[in-house]
Short mmCIF file of C-alpha atoms in Angstrom, two decimals:
data_model
loop_
_atom_site.label_atom_id
_atom_site.label_comp_id
_atom_site.label_asym_id
_atom_site.label_seq_id
_atom_site.Cartn_x
_atom_site.Cartn_y
_atom_site.Cartn_z
CA MET A 506 40.32 34.06 29.60
CA ASN A 507 36.73 33.88 30.82
CA LYS A 508 35.54 31.38 33.42
CA THR A 509 33.99 28.94 30.94
CA ASP A 510 37.17 28.72 28.87
CA ARG A 511 39.25 28.36 32.03
CA LEU A 512 37.14 25.48 33.36
CA LEU A 513 37.53 23.61 30.08
CA ALA A 514 41.27 24.33 30.05
CA ILE A 515 41.62 23.04 33.63
CA VAL A 516 40.01 19.72 32.70
CA ILE A 517 42.34 19.42 29.69
CA GLU A 518 45.37 20.16 31.90
CA LEU A 519 44.31 17.52 34.41
CA GLN A 520 43.88 14.99 31.62
CA ARG A 521 47.37 15.81 30.32
CA LYS A 522 49.28 16.03 33.60
CA GLY A 523 47.39 13.65 35.90
CA VAL A 524 47.82 15.48 39.21
CA LEU A 525 48.20 19.24 39.68
CA ARG A 526 48.24 21.44 42.74
CA ALA A 527 46.02 24.51 43.01
CA GLU A 528 49.20 26.61 42.97
CA ASP A 529 50.27 25.00 39.68
CA LEU A 530 46.91 25.74 38.08
CA ALA A 531 46.88 29.29 39.41
CA GLY A 532 50.28 29.92 37.84
CA ARG A 533 49.26 28.28 34.57
CA PHE A 534 46.11 30.39 34.18
CA GLU A 535 47.47 33.54 35.87
CA THR A 536 44.82 33.70 38.55
CA SER A 537 44.62 33.30 42.31
CA VAL A 538 44.59 30.03 44.24
CA ARG A 539 41.23 31.04 45.72
CA THR A 540 39.81 31.31 42.19
CA ILE A 541 41.08 27.80 41.40
CA TYR A 542 39.30 26.49 44.53
CA ARG A 543 36.06 28.03 43.27
CA ASP A 544 36.66 26.59 39.79
CA MET A 545 37.08 23.10 41.24
CA GLN A 546 33.86 23.49 43.14
CA ALA A 547 32.11 24.58 39.93
CA LEU A 548 33.48 21.58 38.03
CA SER A 549 32.23 19.21 40.74
CA GLU A 550 28.77 20.78 40.57
CA MET A 551 28.82 20.28 36.78
CA GLY A 552 29.42 16.54 37.26
CA VAL A 553 33.13 16.44 36.44
CA PRO A 554 34.65 13.84 38.81
CA VAL A 555 37.48 15.92 40.30
CA ALA A 556 39.31 14.38 43.25
CA GLY A 557 41.40 16.49 45.61
CA ALA A 558 43.93 15.31 48.19
CA PRO A 559 45.50 17.73 50.72
CA GLY A 560 49.19 18.20 50.03
CA VAL A 561 48.96 16.26 46.75
CA GLY A 562 46.68 18.13 44.38
CA TYR A 563 43.72 17.64 42.10
CA SER A 564 43.12 14.85 39.60
CA LEU A 565 40.34 13.38 37.49
CA MET A 566 38.88 10.07 38.54
CA GLU A 567 40.14 7.16 36.44
CA GLY A 568 38.06 6.46 33.36
CA TYR A 569 36.81 10.01 32.86
CA PHE A 570 37.34 11.46 29.39
CA LEU A 571 36.49 14.94 28.20
CA PRO A 572 33.78 14.97 25.53
CA PRO A 573 34.92 16.00 22.03
CA VAL A 574 35.90 19.69 21.93
CA SER A 575 35.28 22.12 19.10
CA PHE A 576 38.08 23.76 17.14
CA THR A 577 38.34 27.31 15.91
CA ALA A 578 39.28 27.80 12.27
CA LYS A 579 42.86 28.70 13.24
CA GLU A 580 43.18 25.66 15.53
CA ALA A 581 41.85 23.37 12.82
CA THR A 582 44.20 24.93 10.25
CA ALA A 583 47.18 24.41 12.56
CA LEU A 584 46.32 20.71 12.94
CA LEU A 585 45.73 20.18 9.22
CA ILE A 586 48.99 21.91 8.22
CA GLY A 587 50.77 19.95 10.93
CA ALA A 588 49.48 16.76 9.31
CA ASP A 589 50.80 18.00 5.94
CA PHE A 590 54.24 18.43 7.53
CA VAL A 591 54.12 14.94 9.03
CA GLU A 592 53.31 13.48 5.62
CA LEU A 593 56.26 15.30 4.02
CA ARG A 594 58.86 14.66 6.69
CA LEU A 595 58.03 11.35 8.35
CA ASP A 596 57.77 7.80 7.06
CA ALA A 597 54.95 6.20 5.06
CA GLU A 598 53.16 4.79 8.12
CA PHE A 599 52.96 8.21 9.73
CA GLY A 600 52.00 9.70 6.37
CA THR A 601 48.99 7.41 6.18
CA SER A 602 48.03 8.27 9.76
CA ALA A 603 48.39 11.98 8.98
CA ARG A 604 46.00 11.76 6.02
CA SER A 605 43.54 9.73 8.11
CA SER A 606 43.63 12.30 10.93
CA GLN A 607 43.02 15.12 8.44
CA GLU A 608 39.90 13.37 7.18
CA LYS A 609 38.61 12.83 10.73
CA ILE A 610 39.24 16.44 11.72
CA GLU A 611 37.49 17.77 8.61
CA VAL A 612 34.46 15.52 9.22
CA ILE A 613 33.81 16.80 12.75
CA LEU A 614 34.22 20.48 11.91
CA PRO A 615 31.06 22.59 11.55
CA GLU A 616 30.58 23.70 7.96
CA HIS A 617 31.48 27.36 8.56
CA VAL A 618 34.66 26.38 10.44
CA ARG A 619 35.59 23.85 7.75
CA GLU A 620 35.20 26.49 5.03
CA GLU A 621 37.25 29.05 6.95
CA ALA A 622 39.96 26.47 7.69
CA ALA A 623 40.09 25.52 4.01
CA ARG A 624 40.49 29.18 3.06
CA LEU A 625 43.33 29.69 5.56
CA ARG A 626 45.01 26.44 4.57
CA SER A 627 44.91 27.34 0.87
CA ALA A 628 47.02 30.42 1.66
CA ILE A 629 49.83 28.31 3.17
CA ARG A 630 51.79 25.79 1.13
CA LEU A 631 54.46 23.31 2.11
CA LEU A 632 56.61 22.68 -0.94
CA SER A 633 57.30 19.06 -1.75
CA ASP A 634 60.48 19.70 -3.75
CA ARG A 635 63.86 18.15 -2.91
CA THR A 636 64.75 20.83 -0.34
CA ALA A 637 61.47 20.63 1.56
CA VAL A 638 60.64 16.95 1.55
CA THR A 639 62.55 14.23 3.31
CA ARG A 640 64.20 12.02 0.67
CA GLY A 641 63.00 8.45 0.20
CA GLU A 642 66.19 6.92 1.65
CA GLU A 643 65.98 9.17 4.69
CA LYS A 644 62.32 8.28 5.20
CA ALA A 645 63.19 4.60 5.12
CA ALA A 646 65.93 5.14 7.70
CA PHE A 647 63.53 7.20 9.80
CA GLU A 648 60.99 4.37 9.87
CA GLN A 649 63.57 1.77 10.89
CA VAL A 650 65.09 3.99 13.57
CA ARG A 651 61.67 4.99 14.92
CA ARG A 652 60.67 1.35 15.34
CA ALA A 653 64.00 0.54 16.99
CA ILE A 654 63.47 3.40 19.47
CA VAL A 655 59.99 2.18 20.37
CA GLN A 656 61.12 -1.45 20.67
CA LYS A 657 64.38 -0.49 22.46
CA ARG A 658 66.51 -2.48 20.05
CA LYS A 659 70.08 -1.68 19.03
CA ILE A 660 70.93 -0.72 15.46
CA ARG A 661 73.95 -1.13 13.18
CA PHE A 662 74.72 1.18 10.27
CA ARG A 663 77.42 2.55 8.02
CA TYR A 664 78.06 6.25 8.61
CA SER A 665 79.62 8.76 6.20
CA LYS A 666 81.30 11.90 7.48
CA ASN A 667 82.72 14.76 5.43
CA LEU A 668 86.36 15.53 6.18
CA PRO A 669 88.86 18.11 4.96
CA GLY A 670 91.56 17.04 2.58
CA PRO A 671 91.73 15.13 -0.73
CA ASP A 672 89.79 12.10 0.53
CA GLY A 673 86.73 14.20 1.28
CA SER A 674 84.87 11.68 3.41
CA ARG A 675 85.25 8.79 5.82
CA HIS A 676 83.03 5.76 6.38
CA SER A 677 82.71 3.83 9.61
CA GLU A 678 80.62 0.98 10.95
CA ARG A 679 78.59 1.91 14.03
CA THR A 680 76.44 0.02 16.52
CA ALA A 681 74.31 2.19 18.75
CA ASP A 682 71.40 2.45 21.19
CA PRO A 683 68.89 4.82 19.51
CA TYR A 684 67.45 7.20 22.12
CA GLY A 685 65.53 9.69 19.99
CA LEU A 686 65.14 11.70 16.79
CA VAL A 687 65.55 15.46 16.48
CA PHE A 688 64.59 17.66 13.52
CA SER A 689 67.26 20.38 13.28
CA GLN A 690 68.20 22.81 10.48
CA GLY A 691 66.03 20.95 8.00
CA ALA A 692 67.46 17.50 8.72
CA TRP A 693 66.67 14.53 10.95
CA VAL A 694 69.34 13.72 13.52
CA LEU A 695 69.55 10.55 15.61
CA VAL A 696 70.63 10.90 19.24
CA ALA A 697 72.20 7.58 20.23
CA LEU A 698 74.71 5.93 22.53
CA CYS A 699 77.54 4.92 20.19
CA ASP A 700 79.30 1.66 21.12
CA LEU A 701 82.43 2.72 19.21
CA ARG A 702 82.83 6.01 21.08
CA GLY A 703 81.24 4.94 24.34
CA ASP A 704 79.28 8.19 24.49
CA ILE A 705 76.08 9.83 23.25
CA ARG A 706 76.56 11.07 19.68
CA HIS A 707 74.46 12.72 16.98
CA PHE A 708 74.07 11.11 13.53
CA ARG A 709 72.36 12.67 10.52
CA LEU A 710 69.96 10.17 8.95
CA SER A 711 70.98 11.32 5.46
CA ARG A 712 74.52 10.04 6.15
CA MET A 713 73.38 6.62 7.41
CA ASN A 714 73.08 3.58 5.13
CA GLU A 715 73.04 -0.21 5.34
CA LEU A 716 70.91 0.23 8.46
CA THR A 717 69.93 -2.91 10.37
CA VAL A 718 67.79 -3.29 13.47
CA LEU A 719 69.40 -5.87 15.75
CA GLU A 720 67.81 -8.39 18.10
CA ALA A 721 69.85 -7.07 21.06
CA SER A 722 67.92 -4.73 23.35
CA PHE A 723 68.96 -1.73 25.42
CA GLU A 724 67.60 0.48 28.20
CA VAL A 725 67.52 4.27 28.20
CA PRO A 726 69.49 5.50 31.25
CA PRO A 727 67.40 7.00 34.08
CA GLY A 728 67.12 10.76 33.86
CA PHE A 729 67.83 10.97 30.13
CA ASN A 730 65.71 13.71 28.53
CA LEU A 731 65.85 14.22 24.77
CA ARG A 732 64.67 17.82 25.13
CA ASP A 733 67.76 18.65 27.16
CA ARG A 734 70.18 17.32 24.56
CA ARG A 735 72.23 19.82 22.59
CA SER A 736 74.84 18.77 20.07
CA ALA A 737 78.30 20.16 20.72
CA ASP A 738 79.06 23.19 18.54
CA ASP A 739 82.59 22.67 17.24
CA ARG A 740 82.43 25.29 14.48
CA ASN A 741 85.54 27.21 15.47
CA VAL A 742 86.76 28.57 12.11
CA ILE A 743 85.66 32.16 11.38
CA VAL A 744 85.25 33.12 7.72
CA ARG A 745 84.63 36.68 6.49
CA MET A 746 83.60 37.61 2.96
CA LEU A 747 82.88 40.84 1.09
CA VAL A 748 79.68 40.64 -0.94
CA ASP A 749 78.93 42.87 -3.95
CA PRO A 750 75.76 44.94 -3.31
CA ALA A 751 74.36 43.68 -6.63
CA VAL A 752 73.95 40.17 -5.18
CA ALA A 753 73.56 41.06 -1.49
CA ASP A 754 69.85 40.20 -1.43
CA LEU A 755 70.49 36.85 -3.13
CA VAL A 756 73.32 35.94 -0.77
CA GLN A 757 71.28 36.86 2.28
CA GLY A 758 68.26 35.01 0.88
CA SER A 759 70.30 31.86 0.30
CA ASP A 760 69.89 31.20 4.04
CA ASN A 761 73.33 29.65 4.42
CA PHE A 762 73.38 27.61 7.63
CA TYR A 763 76.88 28.78 8.56
CA MET A 764 76.19 32.52 8.22
CA GLU A 765 76.39 34.38 11.54
CA THR A 766 76.05 38.04 10.50
CA PHE A 767 75.41 40.03 7.32
CA GLU A 768 76.12 43.75 7.65
CA PRO A 769 76.55 46.72 5.26
CA GLY A 770 80.04 48.18 4.79
CA GLU A 771 81.80 50.86 2.73
CA GLU A 772 82.77 48.51 -0.12
CA GLY A 773 79.84 46.14 0.08
CA TRP A 774 78.21 43.76 2.55
CA LEU A 775 80.30 41.94 5.11
CA ALA A 776 79.24 38.32 5.69
CA THR A 777 80.63 36.38 8.66
CA PHE A 778 80.46 32.60 8.88
CA ARG A 779 81.46 30.01 11.46
CA VAL A 780 82.43 26.54 10.19
CA ARG A 781 84.28 23.41 11.27
CA GLN A 782 86.44 23.39 8.15
CA ILE A 783 86.84 25.73 5.20
CA GLU A 784 85.68 23.04 2.75
CA GLU A 785 82.14 23.53 4.04
CA LEU A 786 82.03 26.91 2.25
CA LEU A 787 84.32 26.27 -0.73
CA GLN A 788 81.77 25.22 -3.36
CA TRP A 789 79.15 27.69 -2.11
CA THR A 790 81.62 30.58 -2.42
CA LEU A 791 82.80 29.52 -5.88
CA GLY A 792 79.18 29.58 -7.03
CA TRP A 793 79.00 33.36 -6.57
CA GLY A 794 81.97 34.01 -8.84
CA ALA A 795 83.62 37.43 -8.55
CA ALA A 796 80.64 38.87 -6.68
CA VAL A 797 81.90 37.39 -3.39
CA ARG A 798 85.48 37.85 -2.16
CA VAL A 799 87.01 35.94 0.75
CA LEU A 800 88.74 38.25 3.24
CA GLU A 801 89.83 35.60 5.73
CA PRO A 802 91.13 33.06 6.54
CA ALA A 803 94.08 32.91 4.17
CA SER A 804 93.67 29.12 3.91
CA LEU A 805 90.29 29.52 2.20
CA ARG A 806 91.70 32.17 -0.15
CA ASP A 807 94.45 29.70 -1.10
CA ARG A 808 91.93 26.92 -1.70
CA MET A 809 89.86 29.26 -3.86
CA ARG A 810 92.90 30.08 -6.00
CA ALA A 811 93.78 26.40 -6.35
CA GLU A 812 90.23 25.51 -7.43
CA ILE A 813 90.11 28.37 -9.93
CA ASP A 814 93.48 27.28 -11.40
CA ASN A 815 92.16 23.73 -11.77
CA MET A 816 89.04 25.04 -13.49
CA ARG A 817 91.15 27.11 -15.92
CA LYS A 818 93.19 24.03 -16.83
CA ARG A 819 90.02 22.15 -17.64
CA TYR A 820 88.83 24.90 -19.98
#
């Protein structure tokens, strides 16, 4: 990074972080503290109101804003595609804001950058089919939950959970303090303090219905950081299957969430999965017919036989 780019980047960092020590900036830009001192002097001479306090760090004087910056074609493309993603995955209000931001970005781009960004963007497509776009019901839930998070208001909803056995699912009424939303494995997940369980739980928006935002408020506990949250992995059932080479590429390309490894063997490809319950793979495995054979556990082999017998009776 040359000096001019570094000076601009330093101002942007100060705007983002507020106060930074010379050591912090030196580490960020992989240079010496002495160089940062010289950079600060150069910024002051350029009229940038940088304030420095011994033992505290550098900051920009209140009210100073960096003039509009220019984007490269790749930077502009990243922002425009990001706005496309927001429109597909978030609620209608954010979708409108995303389209508005795209128009503003395109207006300020120089013509040659705008043309290059358009060329790059045309080579990348976000599909809006059922697997790529957030469903209407989920978008509606997202909007309600997002507003509840911002307003710090409790929510009540009916939650459906898949369970093993003949019943297949269970429904429960939940009241919770919504702390944040996480996009994981193609689905939106709410991180919330559940009143019923008395603990922080994760709820998939697609399984939530009859959602209501309550008048009661809540406070996020001190020290809570959404970025540090990880849902407990309770997938303890190992499943191994032998895959016919004729469909190996299709099975691997199916991008099954539960698949851990996919390795070649003497009789075919060995696929290893990790699930909470065998029912999570039952229908998927049946869909491959005789091209996929369950090696273990025996319980899944038994369920496969039972399902096949039931199918034979129907036909």
